[in-house]
Amino acid sequence: MRTYRSLAAAALAVLGLTLSACGASTPGAEVTTSGSGSSNAATAASVADLGGMDKLVEAAKAEGQLNVIALPRDWANYGAVIDAFKAKYGITVNEQSPDASSKEEIAAADANKGTDKAPDVFDLGTNIALTSTDYFAPYKVEQWDKIPADNKEATGLWVNDYTGVMVVGYNKTKFGEITSLDQLTDPKFAGTVALNGKPAEAGAAFNGFMLANLANGGTFDDGTAGLDYFKKLNEAKTLNLTDVTPGTIEAGEHGVVFDWSYNMVPVATSLKAQGVDWATFLPKDIAVGSYYNQAINKDAPNPAAARLWQEFLYSAEAQNLWAEGGALPVLASEFEGEFSEAAKAAVPKVSDLQSPTTEQADAMTKFLQDNWDSAIS
């Protein structure tokens, strides 16, 4: 993992300004407007609407570009996924703001609407996906019927892609073994404990909050225990609210991080080479998972490429690459027989994954929006 999808609120303004500066319409500038890459593709709800896969590939190649956002190359093996897509179709993938949070993905769509810099596709945490459906174009990939009903929006506005298990990663060499979240108020952790972003804005932080909430007696319907827990960390001065990056972990600024299991693998590998044991801890064996969600920007400047990207992500090839990165892709059971040995070894074996319902995730997001900043300051 080179970067995390979590930026401070201040960075939101920077992101918007940066992308606006790149994509804003200026006198004399040539700007590709939304949907102009292919008028049929802009409204296509399935590959059949475009006359089949060959026609979709043809239209996508004619556009020649795909704008993705918030996809760190070592997050769930996204670098390999992107490279495979480029190699297969010869389409340039513009990797914008890989550090951005889910909330910032939507902000970038607003800031660059109507320009050729707008993101074509989103990869969003559940809490943001559910409150952003007005931004999405409905589309059902060829594998649609194989995706369980609980993992997709009925009209195709969003569909689950992959999940992991939320864990607590920590520097075992420096702190010794962690067996309880209660230990994290110990002064030896001063200023080193972090969520991966703000929980109302980033999927990883949201689920890190949920893990702490459940471990402290909370439920998916009541976040009070989790909020009280992070207030205790803040009062003990062990909570660190600054951005988490591999650099801050390697520098020791962040020594304990709530994050996805697939993100901890490259961290552990990198630190091991430096003689540091980066371990993970699962409080009370609570396996919190929550799928990220794919969606197409309804104002995508490259609508055919956006749809071809979706088709690729739900192919056996891309599902295998996600699994090789330690993520659990939504079609893992469907394509397991086609997975590489590396994918079979890396994919999480989860028998009791706990996830909030869409209604619970929506309500918990509202709770965090109303209470996090005032409680944690």
Coordinates of C-alpha atoms in Angstrom, one line a residue, residues 1-4 6 171 174 191-192 194-196 240 242-257 267 271 278:
M1 CA 0.0 0.0 0.0
R2 CA 1.5 3.3 -1.1
T3 CA -1.3 5.5 -0.1
Y4 CA -4.5 5.5 1.9
S6 CA -8.2 9.2 3.6
N171 CA 3.8 -2.1 15.4
K174 CA 7.6 -1.2 19.4
G191 CA -0.5 10.2 19.5
T192 CA -0.2 7.0 17.4
A194 CA -5.6 6.3 14.0
L195 CA -8.6 5.5 11.9
N196 CA -8.1 5.6 8.1
N240 CA -4.0 10.8 16.0
T242 CA -3.8 13.3 10.9
D243 CA -3.7 11.6 7.5
V244 CA -2.4 8.1 7.5
T245 CA 0.1 7.1 4.8
P246 CA 2.7 4.4 4.5
G247 CA 5.2 7.1 5.2
T248 CA 3.6 8.1 8.5
I249 CA 3.5 4.4 9.5
E250 CA 7.1 3.8 8.6
A251 CA 8.1 7.0 10.4
G252 CA 6.3 5.8 13.5
E253 CA 3.8 8.6 13.6
H254 CA 1.0 6.1 13.3
G255 CA 1.8 2.9 15.2
V256 CA -1.8 1.5 15.5
V257 CA -4.2 1.7 12.6
V267 CA 2.5 -2.7 5.1
L271 CA 8.2 -3.0 7.4
W278 CA 3.7 -5.2 11.9

